[in-house]
Amino acid sequence: MTMPRYIVYFVTMGDKVCLGLSPDPVFDWRYWQSLGCASFPRQLAPPLPLFAAQKLLASLTKRPFIPNKISFFGRLALAWRARKFTPQPAPESRAVADDLLRRLLAGRIYLWEELERLWREDDLSLAVQKLVLEGKCLLTAAVGLDSWGRLVCRRCGGSNLEPNRWCCPGQICVECTECSALGKASTCKGLVAMAREGDDPPRRVRLQLPFALTKAQSTASRQLAEFVRSEKSTLLLWAVCGAGKTEVSFQAAQIVLAQGGRVLLAVPRRSVVRELAGRLEGAFPNLSLQVLYGGVDREQRRRSSPLVLATTHQVLRFYRNFDLVILDEADAFPYRGSRMLQQAAERALRPGGKRIFMTATPDRALLKKVRAENWSLARLPVRHHGRPLPVPAVLLSALKEEPLELPEQVLAQIQSSRSLFIFVPTVALCLKVAQHLRQRMGEVESCHAQDPERDKKLAAFRRGEVRYLVSTTVAERGITIPGVDVLVLFANHQLFDERALVQMAGRAGRTAAQPTGEVCFAAVSQSTAMTEAIRQIREQNLEAARLGLIAA
């Protein structure tokens, strides 16, 4: 089945006229007849691709599928346009499986071709049309015109578009380049969206954590639980690196799920989704979990579950579906700075829904927003083992990038560590530093975003088979290596802001068995970002001490 062509038509309802479009206007007639329509649909143009049909319809009315009064001359113009087309006969009644489609569509956005692959019945176009007529479903070209007449992607809101002369014979299609990883959205593709209606019945939700929460975690968990019961709509959970903030959010999720709501937990990376899936399934043993990331199988996409774990890009697949959206590492790529993903997170939330942002490194703009918009704020300033965060030492030395020079004091710092994460700002430096150290020390590996063996090298480092790992910021988050120290080379580089420096420093001292570690920022001079990162780490330690959370 391919995307059907659509016919623009009008029907007369007493002193009003209603314009619409349909793959089969005769099918629509039964619906209009139930509303008092006395005439058959009158065709206004030959069958057109959806984009062209919507463009024509928009030129005729701003309120499609809604009866409107129009002038005598307006009626005359419609009749004149329709004169070329023969009125259709009264149709036979045709049943469509719209109940099945409601369940499949509820709270989702699909490209037409995606919906075709998941649909197992006949007459998809008519089933969708029935929901459109009832006002339950949105149907549009995936790339269409906004209110200003500009082409935009209807799925992601992006305007980075490219013409494609080879897509459809005899025409030039325009496709979106911003969300192409989820399937090509273009002027020749349809997009179908439907909000979730009503609440699910209350359900019994058992929360089963594999460990007891610490005093600090319990306090933060209680604050999140109070938030979802309150009138406020947004909360920021500011937790230090390695504090166990994910499990802290589970009680709030349990409350929403038990009330018949639905919960989305969105994280930045696919590797983290895979790791969290097992933890979520263990924490909520009597609930089904839907897991979404690039390359997941069709059955997982088709599954409907009250609890969804997804990468942030997969949030683009949802439409007014969730009562609670939890965004982990909200300051991280790709969510931070992406208007597309921020809008997608808003669109996935139902009216009246709540948001929880979780981060170890909120920037000043985010903290300012918390105050200006009266968000709730919860803090978790200490790790689960109760020991203070390692405060970075600053080592000022004559580092040089080209040609690479590592002074003896830097090499001595490296050799003094039994297991060391060495962070550098660029891939080129990553390769050069690793080669330089390998010639002098051996047991050195490097990893970066383009390295196909990155996961393998990280696993070897975790097992202790590699003593030194040189890495870009690709390993700054979500990595726990017992007993590791951290050295940031060229820490004053413009690519290292305070958030990146705090995250890299946060790789040390994460486990209860080895809760301490050394962190060193090596640079030619001390940057503002270095100073701010050290200030944030010290401030978290002071806050934890003030609250009596530091272990004796």
XYZ file of C-alpha atoms in Angstrom:
552
model
C 0.000 0.000 0.000
C 1.262 3.481 -0.863
C 0.210 6.895 0.364
C -3.239 7.525 -1.208
C -4.126 10.627 -3.201
C -6.638 13.023 -1.680
C -9.648 14.822 -3.083
C -10.641 18.277 -1.877
C -14.447 18.588 -1.635
C -17.261 20.534 -0.048
C -20.657 19.619 1.366
C -23.678 21.854 1.995
C -25.301 21.802 5.440
C -28.268 24.174 5.426
C -26.883 27.703 5.231
C -23.329 26.483 5.896
C -20.627 24.893 3.793
C -17.900 22.548 4.995
C -14.690 21.887 3.084
C -12.488 18.880 3.605
C -10.243 16.365 1.905
C -10.405 12.606 1.736
C -9.031 9.624 -0.170
C -12.710 8.797 -0.794
C -15.230 11.652 -0.302
C -18.076 9.168 -0.760
C -16.888 7.429 2.428
C -17.048 10.779 4.251
C -20.649 11.282 3.194
C -22.012 8.920 5.883
C -20.365 11.042 8.547
C -21.698 14.316 7.143
C -25.149 12.783 6.710
C -25.239 12.079 10.464
C -24.682 15.833 11.024
C -27.562 16.883 8.807
C -25.846 17.108 5.443
C -28.395 16.950 2.618
C -26.006 16.892 -0.351
C -23.320 14.546 -1.564
C -19.716 15.766 -1.443
C -18.806 17.929 -4.469
C -15.299 17.381 -5.793
C -13.210 20.530 -6.308
C -10.044 19.110 -7.878
C -8.662 15.852 -9.242
C -6.978 13.474 -6.768
C -3.769 15.116 -5.493
C -0.821 14.148 -3.286
C -1.554 15.022 0.341
C 0.791 18.047 0.349
C -0.852 19.564 -2.757
C -4.363 18.766 -1.487
C -3.670 20.459 1.855
C -2.181 23.480 0.113
C -5.333 23.825 -2.021
C -7.609 23.326 0.986
C -5.700 25.982 2.966
C -6.269 28.453 0.111
C -10.041 27.860 0.345
C -10.609 27.792 4.110
C -8.809 28.254 7.416
C -11.221 25.901 9.192
C -11.341 22.565 7.352
C -13.893 19.939 8.416
C -15.884 22.633 10.274
C -19.183 24.019 8.855
C -18.885 27.747 8.089
C -21.183 30.395 6.682
C -19.909 31.803 3.401
C -21.195 34.480 1.078
C -23.382 33.891 -1.971
C -20.407 34.613 -4.200
C -18.288 32.162 -2.221
C -20.862 29.435 -2.834
C -20.971 30.386 -6.495
C -17.179 30.111 -6.775
C -17.219 26.623 -5.223
C -20.013 25.486 -7.533
C -18.123 26.861 -10.554
C -14.951 24.972 -9.534
C -16.954 21.767 -8.977
C -18.724 21.901 -12.328
C -16.049 19.761 -14.017
C -16.593 16.811 -11.679
C -19.580 14.467 -11.698
C -21.345 14.098 -8.300
C -20.735 10.692 -6.741
C -23.609 8.284 -5.971
C -24.667 7.457 -2.432
C -22.206 4.928 -0.968
C -22.645 1.547 0.577
C -21.840 1.435 4.290
C -18.189 0.382 4.800
C -16.906 -0.843 8.142
C -13.363 0.045 9.173
C -11.324 -1.214 12.122
C -10.948 2.187 13.763
C -10.920 0.796 17.334
C -7.739 -1.111 16.561
C -6.226 2.002 15.041
C -7.153 4.106 18.094
C -5.155 1.772 20.316
C -2.187 1.784 17.954
C -2.194 5.561 17.461
C -2.994 6.737 20.994
C -0.289 9.186 22.063
C 1.872 8.524 19.002
C 3.184 10.114 15.822
C 3.836 7.931 12.783
C 5.029 8.441 9.270
C 2.475 6.860 6.953
C 4.894 4.141 5.878
C 5.644 3.274 9.544
C 1.932 2.949 10.243
C 1.505 0.723 7.189
C 4.164 -1.667 8.496
C 2.439 -1.931 11.891
C -1.150 -2.081 10.553
C -2.511 -5.602 10.099
C -5.976 -4.827 8.769
C -7.425 -3.508 5.493
C -8.370 0.082 4.612
C -5.782 1.986 6.623
C -6.571 5.200 4.722
C -10.282 4.972 5.568
C -9.643 4.069 9.194
C -7.422 7.145 9.526
C -9.995 9.262 7.679
C -12.744 8.254 10.111
C -10.638 9.474 13.049
C -9.826 12.703 11.171
C -13.532 13.369 10.600
C -14.245 12.805 14.291
C -11.500 15.273 15.239
C -9.516 12.588 17.059
C -6.541 12.373 14.723
C -4.240 14.745 12.856
C -3.214 13.961 9.281
C -0.744 16.159 7.430
C 2.127 16.046 4.982
C 5.318 15.288 6.948
C 6.844 18.455 5.474
C 4.198 21.124 4.999
C 3.487 24.836 5.049
C 3.267 26.791 8.302
C 0.958 29.773 8.868
C 3.487 32.033 7.118
C 3.623 29.826 4.047
C 7.104 28.473 4.865
C 8.050 24.817 4.515
C 8.711 23.126 7.879
C 8.976 19.566 9.136
C 5.755 18.680 10.935
C 7.467 15.989 13.009
C 10.416 17.913 14.457
C 9.597 21.533 13.581
C 12.912 21.867 11.752
C 13.539 24.058 8.737
C 16.760 22.415 7.515
C 15.272 20.991 4.337
C 16.740 19.679 1.112
C 15.177 19.024 -2.313
C 15.255 15.428 -3.560
C 14.851 15.022 -7.317
C 15.046 11.225 -7.169
C 12.327 10.495 -4.620
C 9.162 10.522 -6.734
C 9.028 10.418 -10.560
C 8.056 13.699 -12.184
C 8.309 15.891 -9.089
C 10.823 17.382 -6.656
C 10.197 16.387 -3.051
C 11.529 18.350 -0.085
C 12.776 16.372 2.907
C 13.914 17.188 6.436
C 17.553 16.561 7.346
C 17.169 17.160 11.111
C 15.130 14.081 12.037
C 16.061 11.769 9.156
C 17.462 9.177 11.598
C 13.840 8.329 12.494
C 12.813 7.841 8.858
C 12.570 10.298 6.002
C 10.010 13.052 6.516
C 9.198 14.800 3.226
C 6.460 16.547 1.274
C 5.455 13.223 -0.286
C 5.073 11.415 3.059
C 2.086 11.533 5.367
C 2.264 12.088 9.118
C -0.417 10.806 11.479
C -0.709 11.876 15.144
C -3.256 11.247 17.875
C -3.331 12.357 21.510
C -4.021 9.808 24.234
C -7.550 10.277 25.531
C -8.584 9.733 29.134
C -6.622 7.938 31.844
C -5.833 4.268 32.122
C -7.570 2.463 35.000
C -5.693 2.647 38.333
C -3.154 -0.148 38.530
C -1.187 -1.926 41.245
C 2.455 -0.942 40.839
C 5.079 -2.729 42.895
C 8.387 -0.883 43.371
C 11.254 -3.207 44.220
C 14.716 -1.651 44.535
C 17.750 -3.954 44.835
C 19.198 -1.735 47.585
C 17.973 0.582 50.321
C 18.113 4.284 49.545
C 20.508 6.363 51.607
C 19.285 9.197 53.816
C 20.087 11.759 51.102
C 18.432 9.661 48.371
C 15.341 9.090 50.514
C 14.983 12.829 51.136
C 15.237 13.606 47.423
C 12.860 10.762 46.537
C 10.302 12.131 49.008
C 10.617 15.610 47.453
C 9.914 14.182 43.989
C 6.908 12.260 45.330
C 5.521 15.445 46.903
C 6.084 17.274 43.609
C 3.957 14.884 41.506
C 1.120 15.321 44.024
C 1.432 19.124 43.953
C 0.113 21.771 41.560
C 3.544 22.616 40.173
C 4.454 21.373 36.707
C 8.276 21.258 36.638
C 11.041 20.138 39.009
C 14.826 20.206 38.722
C 16.740 17.459 40.518
C 20.290 18.713 40.976
C 22.378 15.698 41.929
C 26.128 15.221 41.985
C 27.783 12.763 39.599
C 27.349 9.220 40.897
C 24.561 10.078 43.357
C 22.131 7.444 42.037
C 19.575 9.972 40.840
C 17.815 7.562 38.469
C 16.513 5.337 41.277
C 15.544 8.458 43.231
C 12.923 9.206 40.557
C 11.262 5.771 40.759
C 8.867 6.583 43.628
C 7.466 9.571 41.725
C 7.011 7.332 38.678
C 5.251 4.712 40.830
C 2.722 7.284 42.097
C 1.835 8.466 38.578
C 1.626 4.911 37.214
C -0.601 3.758 40.087
C -3.049 6.578 39.320
C -3.444 5.334 35.743
C -0.895 7.700 34.252
C 1.975 7.027 31.878
C 5.649 7.808 32.406
C 8.535 8.460 30.013
C 12.177 8.282 31.077
C 14.386 9.828 28.373
C 18.189 9.576 28.378
C 20.771 10.849 25.872
C 22.525 7.670 24.748
C 21.534 4.235 23.473
C 24.129 2.492 25.660
C 22.533 4.015 28.772
C 19.057 2.923 27.602
C 20.226 -0.683 27.327
C 21.818 -0.564 30.765
C 18.801 1.105 32.408
C 16.288 -1.301 30.851
C 17.294 -4.128 33.182
C 17.209 -1.855 36.225
C 13.716 -0.600 35.364
C 12.364 -4.095 34.720
C 13.738 -5.195 38.087
C 12.351 -2.136 39.902
C 8.841 -2.507 38.392
C 8.464 -6.304 38.087
C 4.709 -6.315 37.421
C 4.762 -3.730 34.598
C 5.601 -4.140 30.936
C 8.345 -1.800 29.719
C 8.719 -0.359 26.235
C 12.307 0.356 25.249
C 13.004 2.598 22.247
C 16.288 3.455 20.562
C 17.647 3.423 17.029
C 17.482 -0.080 15.557
C 14.989 -1.584 18.017
C 12.724 -4.296 16.580
C 9.204 -3.706 15.214
C 7.402 -5.523 18.042
C 9.013 -3.214 20.582
C 7.813 -0.204 18.569
C 4.299 -1.625 18.369
C 4.108 -2.354 22.099
C 1.934 -0.099 24.258
C 3.197 0.255 27.796
C 2.539 2.740 30.618
C 6.291 2.953 31.234
C 8.603 3.921 28.363
C 12.400 4.171 28.348
C 13.819 5.928 25.290
C 16.676 7.934 23.889
C 15.861 11.634 23.602
C 15.491 11.449 19.805
C 12.801 8.771 20.145
C 10.654 11.289 22.061
C 9.782 12.677 18.603
C 7.536 9.625 18.165
C 5.065 10.686 20.884
C 2.158 13.127 20.934
C 0.404 14.198 24.152
C 0.922 10.790 25.693
C 2.632 11.074 29.095
C 1.566 12.365 32.496
C 5.188 12.499 33.685
C 8.303 13.024 31.561
C 11.663 12.473 33.288
C 14.657 13.831 31.381
C 17.953 12.434 32.649
C 21.131 14.431 31.978
C 19.039 17.314 30.654
C 22.181 19.424 30.263
C 23.854 16.930 27.927
C 24.056 16.540 24.160
C 21.798 16.054 22.268
C 18.998 17.581 24.418
C 20.864 20.697 25.542
C 20.727 23.383 22.885
C 18.363 21.403 20.656
C 15.136 23.317 20.100
C 13.836 20.299 18.205
C 14.194 17.894 21.160
C 12.965 20.437 23.694
C 9.791 20.940 21.654
C 9.433 17.163 21.278
C 9.562 16.708 25.049
C 6.858 19.354 25.472
C 4.695 17.746 22.775
C 5.009 14.288 24.356
C 3.492 15.640 27.588
C -0.269 15.668 28.042
C -1.981 18.909 29.089
C -1.488 19.175 32.838
C 1.445 16.734 32.777
C 4.629 17.153 34.817
C 8.333 17.298 33.973
C 11.377 16.314 36.004
C 14.788 17.457 34.762
C 17.752 15.609 36.289
C 21.327 16.852 35.986
C 24.629 17.036 37.817
C 25.681 20.217 36.040
C 22.934 22.815 35.595
C 24.174 25.967 33.924
C 23.324 29.466 35.116
C 20.582 29.844 32.503
C 18.797 26.746 33.814
C 19.091 27.829 37.458
C 17.802 31.271 36.491
C 14.831 29.604 34.794
C 14.104 27.615 37.969
C 13.778 30.877 39.902
C 11.957 32.867 37.214
C 9.332 30.189 36.467
C 8.971 29.001 40.082
C 10.056 25.419 39.468
C 10.422 23.008 42.342
C 14.059 22.252 43.204
C 15.434 19.117 44.854
C 19.122 18.609 45.615
C 21.184 15.483 46.098
C 24.628 16.874 47.010
C 26.355 13.647 48.036
C 27.064 10.248 46.516
C 25.487 7.057 47.798
C 28.607 6.150 49.836
C 28.507 9.483 51.687
C 32.081 10.567 50.939
C 32.895 14.051 49.599
C 33.482 14.625 45.894
C 37.179 14.717 44.936
C 38.138 18.377 44.456
C 40.375 18.887 41.401
C 43.924 20.100 41.867
C 45.257 22.538 39.255
C 48.594 21.792 37.602
C 49.897 24.722 35.551
C 52.572 23.618 33.083
C 53.965 24.343 29.627
C 51.690 21.983 27.704
C 51.892 22.292 23.938
C 49.503 20.884 21.322
C 51.536 21.252 18.104
C 54.030 19.700 18.233
C 52.819 17.771 21.263
C 54.801 18.411 24.433
C 53.988 16.909 27.844
C 56.254 18.349 30.578
C 57.922 16.030 33.079
C 55.620 17.140 35.901
C 52.620 16.005 33.824
C 54.282 12.666 33.012
C 55.076 12.196 36.720
C 51.418 12.825 37.533
C 50.424 10.155 35.027
C 52.937 7.565 36.267
C 51.852 8.043 39.889
C 48.401 6.602 39.191
C 47.540 2.896 39.079
C 44.463 3.510 36.884
C 43.974 6.799 35.069
C 41.336 8.407 32.851
C 43.109 11.014 30.686
C 40.684 13.435 29.040
C 41.641 15.622 26.072
C 39.523 18.086 24.057
C 39.869 16.729 20.481
C 40.153 13.450 18.594
C 43.484 14.512 17.092
C 44.939 15.103 20.567
C 43.435 11.843 21.783
C 45.367 9.877 19.161
C 48.607 11.859 19.589
C 48.637 11.707 23.392
C 47.905 7.968 23.369
C 50.724 7.312 20.896
C 53.138 9.490 22.880
C 52.371 7.735 26.172
C 52.361 4.275 24.577
C 55.972 4.751 23.525
C 56.982 5.567 27.114
C 54.633 3.543 29.326
C 52.708 0.908 27.398
C 49.261 -0.172 28.666
C 47.657 2.831 26.949
C 44.471 2.862 24.889
C 42.450 5.658 23.319
C 38.739 6.066 22.614
C 36.566 8.667 20.925
C 33.129 8.905 19.341
C 34.266 7.552 15.948
C 36.201 4.617 17.441
C 34.381 1.357 16.475
C 36.128 -0.460 19.363
C 35.207 2.160 21.988
C 32.964 -0.130 24.052
C 35.530 -2.938 23.915
C 38.306 -0.632 25.168
C 36.129 0.764 27.968
C 35.321 -2.797 29.076
C 39.033 -3.693 29.130
C 39.769 -0.545 31.162
C 36.999 -1.451 33.588
C 38.480 -4.949 34.046
C 41.916 -3.475 34.790
C 43.541 -4.811 31.618
C 44.445 -1.265 30.549
C 46.190 1.129 32.950
C 45.728 4.402 31.046
C 42.768 5.352 28.857
C 42.984 8.549 26.801
C 39.525 9.783 25.832
C 37.552 12.697 24.498
C 34.395 13.831 26.298
C 32.584 10.792 24.832
C 33.362 9.043 28.146
C 32.560 11.966 30.454
C 29.135 10.577 31.480
C 27.650 7.277 32.576
C 30.998 5.525 33.060
C 31.992 4.003 36.410
C 35.517 2.572 36.800
C 36.445 1.420 40.326
C 39.576 3.062 41.745
C 40.232 5.356 38.806
C 41.949 8.747 38.950
C 41.268 11.556 36.471
C 43.638 13.853 34.590
C 42.245 16.515 32.251
C 44.915 17.672 29.812
C 44.589 21.126 28.232
C 41.811 21.780 30.755
C 41.711 25.441 29.733
C 40.723 24.519 26.157
C 37.682 26.398 24.825
C 35.830 23.111 24.224
C 35.853 22.347 27.964
C 33.128 24.324 29.739
C 32.433 23.953 33.459
C 29.793 21.241 32.866
C 32.241 19.034 30.958
C 34.940 19.558 33.593
C 32.572 18.658 36.456
C 31.450 15.522 34.598
C 35.018 14.420 33.875
C 36.019 15.016 37.492
C 32.967 12.965 38.479
C 34.524 9.759 37.101
C 36.695 9.503 40.242
C 35.549 8.097 43.599
C 32.227 6.709 42.416
C 32.151 3.282 44.120
C 31.611 2.447 47.791
C 34.590 0.080 47.751
C 36.896 2.839 46.477
C 35.147 6.139 47.271
C 38.179 8.386 46.841
C 40.348 9.343 43.903
C 42.572 12.097 42.604
C 41.469 14.644 40.009
C 43.883 17.000 38.293
C 43.271 19.784 35.784
C 46.462 20.331 33.760
C 46.638 23.548 31.752
C 48.862 26.400 30.626
C 46.660 28.824 32.560
C 43.544 28.566 34.706
C 40.369 29.321 32.759
C 37.068 30.671 34.053
C 35.484 27.274 33.354
C 38.101 25.525 35.536
C 37.485 27.961 38.384
C 33.710 27.562 38.107
C 33.914 23.750 37.999
C 36.030 23.648 41.160
C 33.642 26.114 42.841
C 30.626 23.931 42.003
C 32.281 20.782 43.376
C 33.299 22.519 46.614
C 29.827 24.058 46.972
C 28.194 20.614 46.694
C 30.518 19.255 49.385
C 29.678 22.203 51.660
C 25.944 21.682 51.097
C 26.263 17.968 51.913
C 28.196 18.795 55.103
C 25.611 21.430 56.093
C 22.852 18.834 55.782
C 24.846 16.267 57.791
C 25.132 13.876 54.840
C 28.914 13.363 54.822
C 29.919 10.002 56.294
C 32.152 10.148 59.346
